[in-house]
Structure formats: C-alpha cells, structure tokens
Amino acid sequence: DIQMTQSPSSLSASVGDRVTITCQASQDISNYLNWYQQKPGKAPKLLIYDASNLETGVPSRFSGSGSGTDFTFTISSLQPEDIATYYCQQYDNLPQSTFGQGTRLEIK
Amino acid sequence: QLQLQESGPGLVKPSETLSLTCTVSGDSISSSGYYWGWIRQPPGKGLEWIGSIFYSGNTYYNPSLKSRVTISVDTSKNQFSLNLSSVTAADTAVYSCARHKHLACFDYWGQGTLVTVSS
C-alpha cells in the first residue's frame, strides 16, 4: 500500500501569510496527487488535481507542485475563508486511492 | 449542476449491515462515463476510500474492506448504493458519496451522512 505522510498536522498562520503544506508518498507516484479543502461540517472540495492543476473556479492563491514522492500545497496569501483542513490524495495504483491524514489550518 | 445526496439509517447495530443510497441529480449515471464512489471519515479522523462503481456494474473496492463491502447501481433511479456487513463501532463515520472522475479524483461530493454503530 502507498502511504501518504502529510505535514504539519496543524498550522496556525496570520491573514496574508504564505502557507505551505507538504505531502510525502511512500513510493514514486509521479504526479498522481490531488489536494482537497474541507471546511467544518462540509464535504471536501477538490482544489488541485494532478499535483499542480487548479480546479475550475478555485482562486489562484492556491497552488500545488511536486512529483515523485514529494509534493507541496501553497496558499500565497492566507484569507479568513481558507480556514479548513486540507488533505492530499494519491491515485497512482488505480483504482486504489489513499488520503493523507490532513492538515488543520487555523488563523493566528 | 450535479448534486449527490446520501440517504439511509443513522444508527446501525453491531454485526448488522449498513446500507446507504446515493441519489444523483443533474447528470445521468449511465451516460456520464464516470465512476461513482463512497468515502468515509470516522469522527476526528481522515478520509478513507471505500469503493467505486461504473454504471455497467463494474466495481472496485478498498482491499481492507473488500470482504464486507458491496456497491450496486440502479440506473433507472439514478442511484448507487453501499452495503457494509458485520459492522462494528470502528465503522462509525460520516459516509459520503462522490463522483470518482476517471478513478483519479473526487470532484463532486454529497454532504455526507453520519452513521453510528451502536446497540
């Protein structure tokens, strides 16, 4: 099984800050990685697919990069509405899919 | 606008079978060419893919749950369903249905429904 290690598990930042979350795969997954945002009590929302592609309608302050085993998710300027938990998800070994444990983002 | 809505009992007894249905509106399961999946999230924990189905009935399951999971589709009702047998407290979770685009990403989700396993 491919394990996804996300860090940090929680993060506190100020409005306007640049925020970075990392996800490491236990083996090479090429660019088969997505990022989701989940606000409290809501379903996850797809933000980034194939490691670096912005889903339609998602603000450009969100971005993703990486390939192989190491991936990064960035919010260039944190906004109050970005408070959420963020998850990475790999889909290298189709059809199986695994998620990272999540990063809880709070406003400082 | 594609919408998904889960329905089913919110409380299931241990050893019994959890049954949920996802009703899709705004698109036809049989003509969309997409897979449709189930994901769960235990309270305070992360996301776990359960399995996915194509309109033809082709299914894929998470190996860790495969022995207890059955996913089926009813194209006439534009619905797909989840059965999870022999449940325990560890199966308590919010269960969500989603469109599993190309078996890669989940791009539309239902709101999720909490299922508690308790006597």
XYZ file of C-alpha atoms in Angstrom:
227
model
C 0.000 0.000 0.000
C 1.111 3.541 -0.704
C 1.237 5.638 2.448
C 0.839 9.393 2.382
C 2.504 11.431 5.103
C 1.203 14.955 5.423
C 2.830 17.691 7.472
C 2.303 19.573 9.558
C -0.774 18.053 11.160
C -1.861 21.514 12.262
C -0.809 25.003 11.390
C -1.587 28.485 12.681
C -0.959 31.470 10.429
C -1.973 35.100 10.044
C -4.101 36.599 7.306
C -1.848 37.440 4.399
C 0.758 34.821 5.274
C 2.154 32.355 2.777
C 1.184 28.866 3.912
C 2.833 25.636 2.810
C 1.737 22.060 3.423
C 3.722 19.036 2.328
C 2.735 15.519 1.426
C 5.212 12.687 1.038
C 4.405 9.404 -0.645
C 5.992 6.113 0.440
C 6.901 5.417 -3.193
C 7.059 7.219 -6.516
C 3.557 8.277 -7.576
C 4.580 10.525 -10.496
C 2.121 13.436 -10.417
C -0.896 11.364 -9.383
C -1.825 13.571 -6.470
C -4.764 15.784 -5.607
C -5.442 18.338 -2.872
C -8.767 18.938 -1.119
C -10.128 21.544 1.248
C -12.652 20.545 3.901
C -14.412 23.177 5.949
C -16.084 22.145 9.233
C -19.281 20.229 8.648
C -18.840 20.318 4.879
C -17.819 17.857 2.205
C -14.272 18.049 0.844
C -13.727 20.273 -2.177
C -11.228 19.459 -4.909
C -8.704 22.286 -5.282
C -5.724 20.846 -7.165
C -5.550 17.802 -9.423
C -2.578 16.033 -10.988
C -0.296 17.755 -8.466
C -0.363 21.214 -9.969
C -3.568 21.864 -11.909
C -6.071 24.291 -10.418
C -9.653 23.055 -10.471
C -12.058 25.373 -12.268
C -13.296 28.185 -10.066
C -10.612 27.812 -7.407
C -8.804 31.062 -6.519
C -5.332 31.459 -7.922
C -3.799 31.951 -4.457
C -3.915 28.157 -4.196
C -1.197 26.180 -5.959
C 0.436 22.787 -5.948
C 3.775 21.424 -7.046
C 5.928 18.338 -6.920
C 6.313 14.925 -8.445
C 7.646 11.545 -7.474
C 7.403 11.341 -3.698
C 7.403 14.943 -2.511
C 4.568 17.393 -3.012
C 3.752 20.890 -1.796
C 0.487 22.773 -1.460
C 0.700 26.548 -1.077
C -1.667 29.366 -0.237
C 0.125 32.506 -1.369
C -1.817 34.906 0.850
C -3.985 33.363 3.537
C -7.565 34.600 3.695
C -10.012 34.118 6.595
C -12.197 31.857 4.445
C -9.279 29.467 3.934
C -9.659 28.101 7.444
C -10.160 24.395 6.869
C -8.493 21.027 6.911
C -6.513 20.167 3.800
C -5.946 16.648 2.503
C -3.719 15.176 -0.163
C -4.842 12.087 -2.080
C -2.782 9.743 -4.264
C -4.173 7.653 -7.092
C -1.045 6.043 -8.530
C -2.167 2.451 -8.028
C -5.585 2.680 -9.636
C -8.240 2.040 -8.622
C -6.958 2.234 -5.064
C -6.724 5.668 -3.600
C -5.379 6.851 -0.268
C -5.540 10.157 1.552
C -3.098 11.896 3.813
C -4.083 12.403 7.419
C -4.914 16.056 6.910
C -3.554 19.441 7.945
C -5.746 21.630 10.106
C -5.201 25.285 9.273
C -6.162 27.963 11.784
C -5.909 31.718 11.893
C -3.384 33.109 14.360
C -25.499 21.422 -11.573
C -24.509 17.949 -10.438
C -25.725 17.080 -6.948
C -25.384 13.970 -4.834
C -27.417 13.138 -1.747
C -26.880 10.291 0.686
C -29.773 8.630 2.489
C -30.151 5.790 4.950
C -30.296 4.926 8.650
C -28.176 6.962 11.005
C -27.921 4.154 13.548
C -26.940 0.557 12.915
C -26.480 -2.232 15.460
C -23.194 -4.103 15.732
C -22.937 -7.158 13.478
C -25.688 -5.845 11.211
C -25.403 -4.408 7.697
C -25.034 -0.710 6.991
C -26.994 0.322 3.900
C -26.839 3.711 2.231
C -28.069 5.093 -1.071
C -26.731 7.992 -3.094
C -29.147 9.782 -5.400
C -27.559 11.681 -8.264
C -29.264 14.650 -9.903
C -28.136 16.926 -12.682
C -26.488 14.138 -14.667
C -27.239 10.581 -15.680
C -25.124 7.881 -14.066
C -25.475 5.716 -17.160
C -24.431 8.296 -19.714
C -21.766 10.261 -17.912
C -18.963 7.773 -18.299
C -17.768 8.340 -14.749
C -17.265 6.110 -11.764
C -19.217 6.816 -8.595
C -17.704 6.206 -5.191
C -18.102 6.005 -1.453
C -15.717 7.562 1.059
C -15.946 7.583 4.833
C -14.492 9.678 7.630
C -14.541 8.473 11.238
C -15.090 11.271 13.763
C -11.950 13.354 14.087
C -10.047 11.226 11.600
C -9.063 11.272 7.952
C -10.698 10.127 4.744
C -10.899 6.522 3.564
C -11.986 5.425 0.089
C -14.437 2.511 0.344
C -15.105 1.634 -3.269
C -16.431 2.796 -6.626
C -18.807 1.600 -9.321
C -19.379 2.204 -13.031
C -22.892 2.325 -14.481
C -22.279 -1.090 -16.039
C -21.841 -2.520 -12.560
C -18.058 -2.810 -12.659
C -16.786 -2.278 -9.146
C -13.551 -1.632 -7.306
C -13.185 -1.928 -3.545
C -10.654 -0.935 -0.933
C -8.841 -4.209 -0.144
C -9.103 -3.523 3.581
C -12.913 -3.552 3.358
C -13.480 -5.771 0.343
C -14.751 -8.783 2.251
C -17.586 -6.735 3.781
C -18.486 -4.244 1.038
C -20.953 -4.395 -1.805
C -21.674 -1.422 -4.053
C -24.510 -1.599 -6.557
C -26.115 0.720 -9.075
C -29.702 1.339 -10.172
C -29.570 3.363 -13.369
C -33.367 3.585 -13.594
C -33.378 5.573 -10.355
C -30.027 7.271 -10.985
C -28.786 5.873 -7.692
C -25.949 3.791 -6.357
C -25.810 2.063 -3.020
C -23.416 0.856 -0.357
C -23.778 -2.208 1.827
C -21.234 -2.810 4.582
C -21.778 -6.012 6.516
C -20.817 -7.135 10.023
C -20.303 -3.599 11.257
C -18.563 -2.682 14.495
C -18.059 0.563 16.361
C -14.994 1.141 14.190
C -17.336 1.628 11.230
C -18.905 4.693 12.832
C -18.209 7.503 10.400
C -19.569 10.139 8.077
C -20.221 8.338 4.805
C -20.094 10.388 1.624
C -20.809 9.594 -1.977
C -18.883 11.300 -4.735
C -18.193 11.281 -8.448
C -14.911 9.430 -8.929
C -13.660 11.107 -12.085
C -11.517 8.703 -14.157
C -10.896 6.846 -10.874
C -8.489 9.677 -10.090
C -10.177 12.496 -8.238
C -13.449 13.052 -6.403
C -14.817 16.218 -7.959
C -18.417 16.300 -6.717
C -19.447 15.192 -3.249
C -22.618 14.668 -1.309
C -22.936 16.427 2.037
C -22.261 13.196 3.907
C -24.312 11.306 6.471
C -23.244 10.195 9.925
C -23.756 6.525 10.632
C -23.279 5.405 14.197
C -22.793 1.755 15.056
C -24.196 1.125 18.498
C -26.589 -1.194 20.264
